[in-house]
Coordinates of C-alpha atoms and ligand atoms in Angstrom, one line a residue:
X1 CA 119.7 126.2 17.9
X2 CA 119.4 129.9 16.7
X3 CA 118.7 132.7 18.8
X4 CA 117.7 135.8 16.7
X5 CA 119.2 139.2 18.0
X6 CA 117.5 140.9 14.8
X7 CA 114.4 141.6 16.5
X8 CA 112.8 144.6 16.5
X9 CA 110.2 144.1 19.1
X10 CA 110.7 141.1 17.5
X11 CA 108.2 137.7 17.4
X12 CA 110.6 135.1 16.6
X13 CA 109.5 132.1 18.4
X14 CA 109.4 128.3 17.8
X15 CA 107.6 125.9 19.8
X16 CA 108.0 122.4 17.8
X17 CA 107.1 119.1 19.5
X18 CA 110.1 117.9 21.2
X19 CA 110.6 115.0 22.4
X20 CA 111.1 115.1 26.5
X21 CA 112.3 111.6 28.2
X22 CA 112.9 111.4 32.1
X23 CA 115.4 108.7 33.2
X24 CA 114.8 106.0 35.6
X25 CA 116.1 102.2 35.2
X26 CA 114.1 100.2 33.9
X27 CA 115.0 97.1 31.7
X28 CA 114.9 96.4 27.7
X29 CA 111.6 96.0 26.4
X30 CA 110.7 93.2 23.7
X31 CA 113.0 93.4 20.5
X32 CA 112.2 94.9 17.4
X33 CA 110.3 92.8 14.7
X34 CA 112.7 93.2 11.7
X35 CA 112.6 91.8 8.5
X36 CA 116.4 92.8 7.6
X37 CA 118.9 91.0 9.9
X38 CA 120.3 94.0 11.7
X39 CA 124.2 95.5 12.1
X40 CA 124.8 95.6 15.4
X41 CA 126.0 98.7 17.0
X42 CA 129.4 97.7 18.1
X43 CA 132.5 99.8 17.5
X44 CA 135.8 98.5 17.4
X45 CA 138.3 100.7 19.8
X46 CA 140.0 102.1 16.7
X47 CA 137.0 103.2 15.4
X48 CA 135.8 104.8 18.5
X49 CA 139.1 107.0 18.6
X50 CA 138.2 108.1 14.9
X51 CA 134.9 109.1 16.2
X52 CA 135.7 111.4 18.8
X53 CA 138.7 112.7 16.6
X54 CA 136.9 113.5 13.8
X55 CA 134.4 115.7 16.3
X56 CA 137.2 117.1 17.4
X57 CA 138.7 117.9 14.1
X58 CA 134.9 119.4 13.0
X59 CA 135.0 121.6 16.3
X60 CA 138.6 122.9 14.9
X61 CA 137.0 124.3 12.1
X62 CA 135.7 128.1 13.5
X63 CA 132.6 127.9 11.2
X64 CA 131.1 131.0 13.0
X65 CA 128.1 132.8 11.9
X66 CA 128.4 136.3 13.1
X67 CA 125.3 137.7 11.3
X68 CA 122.7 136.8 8.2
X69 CA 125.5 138.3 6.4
X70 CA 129.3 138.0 8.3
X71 CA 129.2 134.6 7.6
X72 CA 133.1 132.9 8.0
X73 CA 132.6 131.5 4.5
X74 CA 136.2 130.2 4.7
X75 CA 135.5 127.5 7.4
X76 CA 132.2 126.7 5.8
X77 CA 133.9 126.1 2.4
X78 CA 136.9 124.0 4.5
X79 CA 134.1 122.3 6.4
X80 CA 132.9 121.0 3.1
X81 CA 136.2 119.6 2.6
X82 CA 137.0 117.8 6.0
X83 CA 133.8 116.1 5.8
X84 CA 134.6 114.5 2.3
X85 CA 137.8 113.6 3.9
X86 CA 136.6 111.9 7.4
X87 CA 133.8 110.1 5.6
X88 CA 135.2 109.2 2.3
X89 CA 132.3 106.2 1.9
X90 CA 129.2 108.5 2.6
X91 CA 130.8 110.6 -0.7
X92 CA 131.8 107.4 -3.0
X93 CA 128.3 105.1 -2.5
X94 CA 126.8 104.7 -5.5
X95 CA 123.3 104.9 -4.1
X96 CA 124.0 108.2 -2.0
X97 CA 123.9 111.3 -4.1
X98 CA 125.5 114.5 -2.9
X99 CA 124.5 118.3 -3.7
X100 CA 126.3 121.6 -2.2
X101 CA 123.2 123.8 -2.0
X102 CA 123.4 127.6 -1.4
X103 CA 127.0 127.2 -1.7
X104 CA 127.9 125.8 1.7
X105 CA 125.1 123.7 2.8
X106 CA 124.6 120.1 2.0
X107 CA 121.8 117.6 0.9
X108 CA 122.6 114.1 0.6
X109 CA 120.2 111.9 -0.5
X110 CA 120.4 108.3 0.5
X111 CA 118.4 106.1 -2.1
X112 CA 116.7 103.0 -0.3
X113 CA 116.1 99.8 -2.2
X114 CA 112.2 99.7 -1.6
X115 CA 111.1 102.9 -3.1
X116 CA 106.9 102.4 -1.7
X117 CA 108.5 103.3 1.3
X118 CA 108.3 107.6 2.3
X119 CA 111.7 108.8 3.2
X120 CA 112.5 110.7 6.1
X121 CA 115.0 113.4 6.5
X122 CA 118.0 113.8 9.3
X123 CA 118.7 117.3 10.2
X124 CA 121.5 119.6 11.8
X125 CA 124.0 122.2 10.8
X126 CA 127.4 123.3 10.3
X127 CA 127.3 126.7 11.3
X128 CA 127.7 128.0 15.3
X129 CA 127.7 130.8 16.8
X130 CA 131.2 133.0 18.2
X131 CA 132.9 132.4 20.9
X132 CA 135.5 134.9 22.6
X133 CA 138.1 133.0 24.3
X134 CA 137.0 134.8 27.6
X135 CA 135.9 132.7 30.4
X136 CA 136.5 129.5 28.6
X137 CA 138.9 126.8 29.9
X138 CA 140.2 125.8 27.1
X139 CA 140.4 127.9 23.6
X140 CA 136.5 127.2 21.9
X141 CA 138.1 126.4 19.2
X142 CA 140.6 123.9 20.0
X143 CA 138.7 120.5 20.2
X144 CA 140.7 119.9 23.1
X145 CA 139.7 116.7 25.2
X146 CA 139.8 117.2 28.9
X147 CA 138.8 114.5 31.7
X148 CA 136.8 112.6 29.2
X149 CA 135.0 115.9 27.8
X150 CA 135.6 117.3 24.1
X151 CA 135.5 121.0 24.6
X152 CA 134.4 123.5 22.2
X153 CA 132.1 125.7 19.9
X154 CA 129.7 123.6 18.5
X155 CA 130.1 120.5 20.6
X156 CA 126.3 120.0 21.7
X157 CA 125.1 123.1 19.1
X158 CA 125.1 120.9 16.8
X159 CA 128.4 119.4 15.1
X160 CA 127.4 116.5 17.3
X161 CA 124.2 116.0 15.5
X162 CA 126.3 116.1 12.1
X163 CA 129.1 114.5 13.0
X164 CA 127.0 111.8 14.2
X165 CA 124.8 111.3 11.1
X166 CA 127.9 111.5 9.1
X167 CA 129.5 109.1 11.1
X168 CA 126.5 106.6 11.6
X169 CA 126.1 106.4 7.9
X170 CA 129.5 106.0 7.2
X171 CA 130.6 103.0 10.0
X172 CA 127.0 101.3 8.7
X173 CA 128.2 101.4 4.7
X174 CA 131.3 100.5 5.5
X175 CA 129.3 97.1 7.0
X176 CA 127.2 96.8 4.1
X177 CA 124.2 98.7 4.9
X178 CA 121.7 99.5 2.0
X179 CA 118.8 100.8 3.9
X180 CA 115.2 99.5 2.8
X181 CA 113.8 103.6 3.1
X182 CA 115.4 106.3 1.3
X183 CA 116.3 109.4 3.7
X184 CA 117.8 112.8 3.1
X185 CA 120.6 114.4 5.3
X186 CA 120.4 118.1 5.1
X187 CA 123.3 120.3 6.8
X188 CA 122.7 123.7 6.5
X189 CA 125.3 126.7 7.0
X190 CA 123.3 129.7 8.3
X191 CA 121.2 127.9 10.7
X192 CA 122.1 130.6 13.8
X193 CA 121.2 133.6 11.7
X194 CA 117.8 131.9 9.9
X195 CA 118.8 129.7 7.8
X196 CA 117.6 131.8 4.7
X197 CA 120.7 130.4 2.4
X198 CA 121.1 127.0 3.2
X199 CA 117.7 125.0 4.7
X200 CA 115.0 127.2 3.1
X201 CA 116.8 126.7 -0.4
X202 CA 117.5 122.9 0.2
X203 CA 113.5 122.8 1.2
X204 CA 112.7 124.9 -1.8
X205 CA 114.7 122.7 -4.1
X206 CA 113.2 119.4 -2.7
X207 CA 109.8 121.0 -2.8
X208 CA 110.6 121.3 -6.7
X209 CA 111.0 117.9 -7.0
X210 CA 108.0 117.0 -5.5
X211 CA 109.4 115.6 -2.6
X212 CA 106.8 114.3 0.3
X213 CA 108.6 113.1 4.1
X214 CA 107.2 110.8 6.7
X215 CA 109.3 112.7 9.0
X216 CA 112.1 115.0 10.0
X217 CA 113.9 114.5 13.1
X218 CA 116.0 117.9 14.0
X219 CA 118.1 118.7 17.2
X220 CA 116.1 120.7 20.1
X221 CA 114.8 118.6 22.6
X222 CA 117.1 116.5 24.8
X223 CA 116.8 113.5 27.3
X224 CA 115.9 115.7 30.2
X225 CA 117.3 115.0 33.4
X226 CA 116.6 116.4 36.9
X227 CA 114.6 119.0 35.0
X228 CA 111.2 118.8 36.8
X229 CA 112.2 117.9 39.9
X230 CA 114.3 121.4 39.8
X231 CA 111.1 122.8 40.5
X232 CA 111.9 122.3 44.1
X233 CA 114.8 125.4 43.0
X234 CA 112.5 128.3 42.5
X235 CA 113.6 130.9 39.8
X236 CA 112.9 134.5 40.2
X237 CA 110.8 135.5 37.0
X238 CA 112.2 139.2 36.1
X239 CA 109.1 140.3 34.0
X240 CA 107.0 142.1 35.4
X241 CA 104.0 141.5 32.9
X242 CA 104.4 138.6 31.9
X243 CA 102.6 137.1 28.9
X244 CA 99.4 134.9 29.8
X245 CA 100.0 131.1 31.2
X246 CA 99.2 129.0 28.7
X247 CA 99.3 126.0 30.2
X248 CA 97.0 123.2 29.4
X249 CA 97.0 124.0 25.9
X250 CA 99.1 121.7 23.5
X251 CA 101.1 118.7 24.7
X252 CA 103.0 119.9 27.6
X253 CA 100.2 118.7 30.1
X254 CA 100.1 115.7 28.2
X255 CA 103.0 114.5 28.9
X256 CA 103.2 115.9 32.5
X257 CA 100.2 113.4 32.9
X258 CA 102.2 110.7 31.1
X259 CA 105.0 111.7 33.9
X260 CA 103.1 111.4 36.8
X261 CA 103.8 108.0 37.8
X262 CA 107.7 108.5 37.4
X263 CA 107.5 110.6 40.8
X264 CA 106.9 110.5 44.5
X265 CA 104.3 111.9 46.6
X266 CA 103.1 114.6 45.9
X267 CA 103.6 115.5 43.0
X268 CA 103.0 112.3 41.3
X269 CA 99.4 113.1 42.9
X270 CA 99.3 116.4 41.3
X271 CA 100.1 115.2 37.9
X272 CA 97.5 112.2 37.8
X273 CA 95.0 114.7 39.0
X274 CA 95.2 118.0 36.8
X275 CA 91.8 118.3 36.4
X276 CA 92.5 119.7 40.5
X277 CA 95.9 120.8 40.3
X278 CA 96.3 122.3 36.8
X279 CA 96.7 125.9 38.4
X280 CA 99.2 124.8 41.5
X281 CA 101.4 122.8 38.7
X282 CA 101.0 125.6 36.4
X283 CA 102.0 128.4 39.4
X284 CA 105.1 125.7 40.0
X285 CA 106.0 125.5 36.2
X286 CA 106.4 129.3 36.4
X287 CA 108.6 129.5 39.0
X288 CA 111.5 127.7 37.2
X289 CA 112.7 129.7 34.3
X290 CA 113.3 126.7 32.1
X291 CA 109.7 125.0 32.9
X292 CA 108.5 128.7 32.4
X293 CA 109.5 129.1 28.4
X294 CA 107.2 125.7 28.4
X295 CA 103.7 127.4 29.7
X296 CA 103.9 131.0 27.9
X297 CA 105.7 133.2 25.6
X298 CA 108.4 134.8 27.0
X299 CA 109.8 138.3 26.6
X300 CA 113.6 139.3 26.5
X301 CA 114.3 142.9 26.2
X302 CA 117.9 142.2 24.6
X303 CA 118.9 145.6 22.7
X304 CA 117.9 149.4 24.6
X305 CA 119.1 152.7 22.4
X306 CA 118.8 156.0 23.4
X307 CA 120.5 159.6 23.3
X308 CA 124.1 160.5 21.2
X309 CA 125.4 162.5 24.0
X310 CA 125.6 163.1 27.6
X311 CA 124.1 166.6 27.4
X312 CA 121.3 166.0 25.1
X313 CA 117.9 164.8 26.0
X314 CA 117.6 162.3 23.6
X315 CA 114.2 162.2 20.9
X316 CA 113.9 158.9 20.6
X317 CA 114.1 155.8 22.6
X318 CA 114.0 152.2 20.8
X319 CA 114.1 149.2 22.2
X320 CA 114.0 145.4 20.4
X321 CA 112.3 142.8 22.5
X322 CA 112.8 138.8 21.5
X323 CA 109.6 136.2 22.1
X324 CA 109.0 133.2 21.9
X325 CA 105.9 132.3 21.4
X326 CA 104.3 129.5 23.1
X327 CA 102.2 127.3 20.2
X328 CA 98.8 128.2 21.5
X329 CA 99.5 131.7 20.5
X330 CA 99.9 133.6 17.2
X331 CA 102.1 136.9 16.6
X332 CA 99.4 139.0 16.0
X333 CA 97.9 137.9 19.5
X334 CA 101.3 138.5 21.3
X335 CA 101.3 141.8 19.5
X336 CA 98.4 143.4 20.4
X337 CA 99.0 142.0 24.0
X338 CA 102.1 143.7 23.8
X339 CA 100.3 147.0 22.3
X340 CA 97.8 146.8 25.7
X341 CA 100.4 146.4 28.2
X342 CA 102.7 149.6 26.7
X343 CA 98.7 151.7 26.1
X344 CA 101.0 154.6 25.1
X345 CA 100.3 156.1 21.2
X346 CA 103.9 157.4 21.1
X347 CA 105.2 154.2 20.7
X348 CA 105.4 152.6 17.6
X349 CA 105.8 149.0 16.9
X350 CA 107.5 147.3 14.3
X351 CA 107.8 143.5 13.8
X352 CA 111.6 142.9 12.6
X353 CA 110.9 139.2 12.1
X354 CA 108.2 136.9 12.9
X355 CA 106.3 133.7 12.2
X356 CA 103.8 132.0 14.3
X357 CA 104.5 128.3 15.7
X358 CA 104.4 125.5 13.5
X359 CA 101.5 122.8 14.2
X360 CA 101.6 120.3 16.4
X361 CA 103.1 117.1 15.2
X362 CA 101.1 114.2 15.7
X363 CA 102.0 111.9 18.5
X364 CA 99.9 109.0 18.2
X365 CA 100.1 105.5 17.5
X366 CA 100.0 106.2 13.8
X367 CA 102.6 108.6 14.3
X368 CA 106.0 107.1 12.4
X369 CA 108.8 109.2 13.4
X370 CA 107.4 109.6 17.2
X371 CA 107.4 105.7 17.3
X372 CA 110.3 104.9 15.5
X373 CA 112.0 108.0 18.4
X374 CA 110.7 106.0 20.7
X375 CA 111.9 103.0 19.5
X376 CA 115.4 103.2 19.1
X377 CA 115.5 105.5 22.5
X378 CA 114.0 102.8 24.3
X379 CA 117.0 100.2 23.2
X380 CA 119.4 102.8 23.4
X381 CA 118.7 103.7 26.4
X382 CA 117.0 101.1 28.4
X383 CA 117.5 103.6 31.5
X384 CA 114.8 106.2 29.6
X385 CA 111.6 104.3 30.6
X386 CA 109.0 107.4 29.4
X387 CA 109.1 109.4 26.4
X388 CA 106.6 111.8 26.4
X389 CA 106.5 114.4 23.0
X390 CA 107.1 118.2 24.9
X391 CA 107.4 121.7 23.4
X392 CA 111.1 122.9 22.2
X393 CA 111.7 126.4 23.3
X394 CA 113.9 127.7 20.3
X395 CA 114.5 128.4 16.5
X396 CA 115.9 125.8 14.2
X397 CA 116.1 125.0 10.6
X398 CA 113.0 122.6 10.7
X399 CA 110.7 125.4 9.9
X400 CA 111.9 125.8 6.3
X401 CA 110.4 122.6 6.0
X402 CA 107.4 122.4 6.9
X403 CA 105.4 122.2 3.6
X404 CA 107.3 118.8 3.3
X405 CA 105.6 117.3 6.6
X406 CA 103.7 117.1 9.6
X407 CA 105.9 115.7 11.4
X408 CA 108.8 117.2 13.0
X409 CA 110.4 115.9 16.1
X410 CA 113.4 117.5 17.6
X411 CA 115.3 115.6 19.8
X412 CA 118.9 115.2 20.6
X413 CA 120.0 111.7 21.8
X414 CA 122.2 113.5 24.7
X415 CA 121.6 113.4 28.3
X416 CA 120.6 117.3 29.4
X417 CA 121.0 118.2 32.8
X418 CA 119.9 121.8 34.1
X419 CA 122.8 122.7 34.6
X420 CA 124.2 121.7 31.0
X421 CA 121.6 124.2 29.9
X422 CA 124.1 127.2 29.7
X423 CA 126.3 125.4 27.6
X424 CA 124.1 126.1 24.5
X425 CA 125.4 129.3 23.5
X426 CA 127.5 129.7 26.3
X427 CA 131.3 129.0 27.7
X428 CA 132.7 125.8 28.5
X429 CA 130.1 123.9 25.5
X430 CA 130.9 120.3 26.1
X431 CA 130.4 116.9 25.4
X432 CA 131.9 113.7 27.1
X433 CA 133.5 111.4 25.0
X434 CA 131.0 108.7 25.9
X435 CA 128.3 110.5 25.3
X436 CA 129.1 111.5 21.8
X437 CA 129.6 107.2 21.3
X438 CA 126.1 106.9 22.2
X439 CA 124.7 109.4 20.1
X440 CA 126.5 107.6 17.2
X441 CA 125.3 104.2 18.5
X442 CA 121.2 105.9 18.3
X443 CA 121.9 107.3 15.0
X444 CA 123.2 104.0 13.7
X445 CA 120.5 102.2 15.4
X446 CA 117.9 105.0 14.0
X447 CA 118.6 104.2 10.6
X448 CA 118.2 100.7 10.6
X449 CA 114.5 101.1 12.4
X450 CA 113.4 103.3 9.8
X451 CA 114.0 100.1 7.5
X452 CA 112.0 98.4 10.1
X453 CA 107.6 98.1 10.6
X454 CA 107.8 99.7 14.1
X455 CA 106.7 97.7 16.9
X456 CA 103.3 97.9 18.2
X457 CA 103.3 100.6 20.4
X458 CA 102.4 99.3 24.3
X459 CA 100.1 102.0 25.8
X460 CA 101.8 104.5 28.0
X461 CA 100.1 103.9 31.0
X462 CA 100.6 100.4 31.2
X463 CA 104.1 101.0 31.4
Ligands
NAG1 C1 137.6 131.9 9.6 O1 138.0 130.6 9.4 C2 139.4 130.4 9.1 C3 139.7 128.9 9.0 O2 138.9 128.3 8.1 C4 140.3 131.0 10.3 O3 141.6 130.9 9.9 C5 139.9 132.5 10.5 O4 140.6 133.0 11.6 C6 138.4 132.6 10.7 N1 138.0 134.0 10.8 C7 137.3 134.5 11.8 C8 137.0 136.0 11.7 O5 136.9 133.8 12.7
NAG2 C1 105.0 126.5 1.4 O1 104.3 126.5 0.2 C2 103.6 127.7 -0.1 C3 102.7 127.4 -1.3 O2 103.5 126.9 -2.4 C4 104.6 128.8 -0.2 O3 103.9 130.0 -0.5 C5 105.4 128.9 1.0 O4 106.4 129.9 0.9 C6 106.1 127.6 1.4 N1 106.7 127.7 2.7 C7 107.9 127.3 2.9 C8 108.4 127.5 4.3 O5 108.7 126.8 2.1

């Protein structure tokens, strides 16, 4: 997930629909009605030790994007090569053609045999972002595996994505797998720093061709797990004009609606009863700094210059200022809101880099990639017994490609805890071993769906 520092009051913000799940047991619903007789998802215990060393090998690589243009091109050009090793069937199938695009990035396109069906795409990238050694407990770049964790750069952001798809593909060819619905896997190389080389030249060359998807699914949104009952933990908010609430307005309330039975008194009676609550659960979504990127742009001062010298009153003062912008909102209304709150004529604005949320993507029953998501989450993990589509706080390659659908989910198949949430970006990036096996098992799963009608979908509140 990319977080722009070249902002001058900068509005880079991305609100996409996520997908947000809560956990609670709950058993397996009815199986799949498949027309293909299906690959199970069972890994053999040498096969498992290939997975996770392979991640590890991928994490090795320092594939660091330090700006749009201090790019370590030398890892991204040995990335290319370690991936042709550790998946040598993905790069010698006959139906799975293979392009380097933009130099380092990488569009595979897997041809299905029933061509009347639209083809989805896969997303994630190769790139991350540095990592001094400071802080960390093991070097970030060493792969190393400690008490069932793979540590490192680039372990959850996002050579787990691509490592996975990679992987999935491969173990299901290796078994025979010709999928029914053709699919493109796109890895891009500059995804941290905009993704202006690799994802918006892959979309521009599939755009070329004429290429329409059912769906992309992208990393972003995770299974979320003891995020809304951290509530409970207020957060101090630091701004002190903070951008209007916005909540109520795209599907965040939604699915805190669809939530409300998963929780005890009272907020479950909250929830059910917004049309009463909306402004106490909107006052408690504010109070959590996670839950309060959900409800309304946010505003990050992160760069301040001022003054060359200690005795010289310094001219000019400039400051660059990072939002996100929440989907309800345009740049041009965050700006002049911005403009209002400074009311000062000597201060001049620039935008460095902007673009307004993408639309919503559609949700309903209709809705291919949300269903086939909640599909293979609900067999993959029978504990998830809601998923609800949310509102990803953060940039990703998906919005290159948004003249080639509507729909664009962003999900992660990894358990997110709050306190996982500094990983991203920060020291000590992790992923257990096991968790890494079921995001291979989803992707593998995933694939075969997409071959599949999905099953009717049974209305959320009768669950
Ligand atoms: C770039 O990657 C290579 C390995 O591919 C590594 O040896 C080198 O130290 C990296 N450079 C930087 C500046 O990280
Ligand atoms: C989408 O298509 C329009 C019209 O062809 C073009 O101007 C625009 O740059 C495209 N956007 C992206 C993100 O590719």
């Amino acid at each position: 997930m990319a977080r722009p520092y070249i902002c001058l009051l900068a509005l880079a913000a991305m609100l996409l629909l996520g997908i947000a799940t809560i956990s609670r047991s709950r058993g397996l619903r009815d199986k799949a009605h498949q027309s293909a007789p299906r690959i199970p998802s069972q890994f053999s215990q040498e096969e498992r030790v290939a997975m996770k060393e392979a991640l590890k090998g991928a994490i090795q690589i320092p594939t660091v994007s330090f700006s749009p243009k201090e790019l370590n091109t030398t890892a991204l050009a040995e990335f290319g090569e370690y991936i042709r090793k550790v998946f040598p069937t993905v790069f010698k199938t006959s139906f799975i053609r293979h392009e380097v695009v933009g130099e380092y990035s990488h569009l595979f396109t897997v041809h299905g045999s029933d061509p009347s069906l639209q083809p989805y795409m896969l997303l994630a990238h190769i790139d991350v972002v540095p990592a001094p050694d400071e802080g960390w407990d093991v070097p970030p770049f060493s792969g190393l595996e400690r008490n069932g964790f793979i540590y490192g750069r680039g372990t959850i952001d996002n050579k787990n994505s691509l490592m996975g798809i990679l992987q999935a593909l491969e173990l299901l060819l290796i078994r025979n797998y010709i999928p029914r619905r053709s699919f493109f896997i796109a890895l891009g190389h500059d995804e941290e720093v905009m993704g202006v080389n690799g994802a918006q030249k892959i979309s521009a060359l599939l755009q070329a061709r004429g290429v329409q998807l059912a769906f992309i699914v992208d990393e972003g949104s995770f299974i979320f797990d003891g995020f809304i009952p951290g509530l409970k933990n207020p957060f101090a908010i630091l701004e002190q004009t903070p951008m209007p609430n916005m909540f109520g307005d795209g599907p965040m309330k939604m699915a805190l609606q669809e939530l409300a039975n998963e929780f005890s008194f009272p907020t479950n009676l909250f929830l059910s009863n917004m049309w009463l609550f909306r402004p106490l659960v909107s006052r408690l979504m504010e109070r959590n700094y996670i839950t309060n990127a959900l409800v309304r742009t946010t505003t990050a001062l992160t760069m301040f210059n001022s003054g060359i010298k200690v005795n010289v009153i310094p001219a000019v003062a400039q400051a660059i200022v990072d939002f996100r912008i929440h989907p309800a909102q345009t740049v041009q209304e965050v700006l002049k809101l911005a403009k209002d709150i400074v009311a000062d004529d000597r201060v001049q604005f620039h935008v460095l880099n902007a673009f307004d949320p993408p639309p919503i993507s559609p949700y309903d029953d209709q809705a291919l990639g949300y269903q086939l998501l909640r599909q293979t989450i609900q067999s993959v993990f029978p504990e998830v017994n809601i998923v609800v589509p949310g509102t990803c706080v953060g940039n990703t390659d998906s919005r290159h490609y948004s003249n080639l659908t509507t729909g664009i989910y962003l999900f992660n198949p990894l358990y997110l805890q709050p306190q996982s949430f500094r990983f991203v970006h920060g020291i000590n990036e992790r992923i257990s071993v096991q968790a890494y096996e079921r995001q291979v098992k989803f992707i593998f799963e995933f694939i075969q769906d997409a071959d599949t009608d999905p099953r009717p979908v049974p209305h959320l509140h009768e669950l």
